[in-house]
Tab-separated table of C-alpha atoms in Angstrom:
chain	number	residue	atom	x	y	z
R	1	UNK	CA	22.859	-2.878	17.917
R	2	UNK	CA	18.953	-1.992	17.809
R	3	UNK	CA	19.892	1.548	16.503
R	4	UNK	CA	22.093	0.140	13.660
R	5	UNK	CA	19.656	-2.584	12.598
R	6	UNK	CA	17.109	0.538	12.250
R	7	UNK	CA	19.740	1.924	9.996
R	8	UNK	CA	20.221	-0.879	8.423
R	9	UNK	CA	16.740	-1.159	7.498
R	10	UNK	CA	16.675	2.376	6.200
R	11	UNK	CA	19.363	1.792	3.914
R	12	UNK	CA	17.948	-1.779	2.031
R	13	UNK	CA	14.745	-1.043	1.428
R	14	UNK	CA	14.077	-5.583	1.124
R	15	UNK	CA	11.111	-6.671	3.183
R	16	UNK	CA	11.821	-10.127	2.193
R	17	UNK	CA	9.102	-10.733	-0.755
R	18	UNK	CA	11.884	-10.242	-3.775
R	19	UNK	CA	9.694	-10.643	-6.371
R	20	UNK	CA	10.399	-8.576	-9.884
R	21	UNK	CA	7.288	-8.297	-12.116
R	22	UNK	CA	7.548	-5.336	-14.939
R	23	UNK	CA	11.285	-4.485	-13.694
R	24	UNK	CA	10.584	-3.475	-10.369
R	25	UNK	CA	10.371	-5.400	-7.092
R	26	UNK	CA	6.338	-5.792	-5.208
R	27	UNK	CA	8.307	-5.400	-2.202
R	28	UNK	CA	10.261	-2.625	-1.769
R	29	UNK	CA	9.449	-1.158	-5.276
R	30	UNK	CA	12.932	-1.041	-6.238
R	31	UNK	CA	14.090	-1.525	-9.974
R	32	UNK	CA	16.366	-4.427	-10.965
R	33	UNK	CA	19.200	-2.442	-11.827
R	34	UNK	CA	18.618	-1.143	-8.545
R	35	UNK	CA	18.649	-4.311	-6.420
R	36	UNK	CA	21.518	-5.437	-8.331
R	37	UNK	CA	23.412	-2.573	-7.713
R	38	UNK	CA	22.315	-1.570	-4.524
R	39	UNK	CA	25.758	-2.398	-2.444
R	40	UNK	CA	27.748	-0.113	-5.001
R	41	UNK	CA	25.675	2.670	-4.595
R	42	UNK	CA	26.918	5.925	-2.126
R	43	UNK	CA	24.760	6.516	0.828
R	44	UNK	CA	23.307	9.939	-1.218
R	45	UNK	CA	22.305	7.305	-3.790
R	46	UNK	CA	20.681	5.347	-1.802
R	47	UNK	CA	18.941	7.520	0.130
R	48	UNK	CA	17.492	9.275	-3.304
R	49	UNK	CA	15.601	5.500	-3.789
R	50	UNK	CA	14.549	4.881	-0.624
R	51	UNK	CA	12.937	8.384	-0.844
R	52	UNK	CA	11.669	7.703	-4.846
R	53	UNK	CA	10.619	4.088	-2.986
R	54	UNK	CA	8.662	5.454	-0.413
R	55	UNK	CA	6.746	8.472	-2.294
R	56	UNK	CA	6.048	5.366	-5.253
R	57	UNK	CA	4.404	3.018	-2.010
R	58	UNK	CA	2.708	6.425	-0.658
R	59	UNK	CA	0.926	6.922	-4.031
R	60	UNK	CA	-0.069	2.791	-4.292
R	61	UNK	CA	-1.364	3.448	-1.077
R	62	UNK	CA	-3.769	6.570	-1.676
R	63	UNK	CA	-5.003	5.145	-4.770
R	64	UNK	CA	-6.194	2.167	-3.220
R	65	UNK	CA	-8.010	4.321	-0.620
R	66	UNK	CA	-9.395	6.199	-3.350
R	67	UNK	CA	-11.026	3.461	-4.847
């Protein structure tokens, strides 16, 4: 059960806050098009946003250390 929550977590990239400003989410930096799609997508497209999602939150992240 743990292992598949993990994966679970993986695949829906939601923490919860779900709030679109400019067309993408402050939470998990998705795109609306991409939350609403999200359960039609194949696991290979999924995995290509998490990954787009994660290098976005990455660059947030050094540009606030940066400053």
């Amino acid at each position: 059960p743990l292992r598949r929550q993990r994966q679970m977590c993986i695949r829906d990239r939601c923490i919860g806050v779900c709030t679109v400003i400019d067309n993408k989410c402050i939470g998990c930096l998705r795109t609306s098009e991409e939350i609403k799609n999200w359960l039609y997508f194949s696991d290979e497209e999924r995995n290509k946003i998490t990954r787009k999602c994660l290098k976005n939150m990455e660059m947030i992240l050094n540009d606030k250390d940066s400053q």
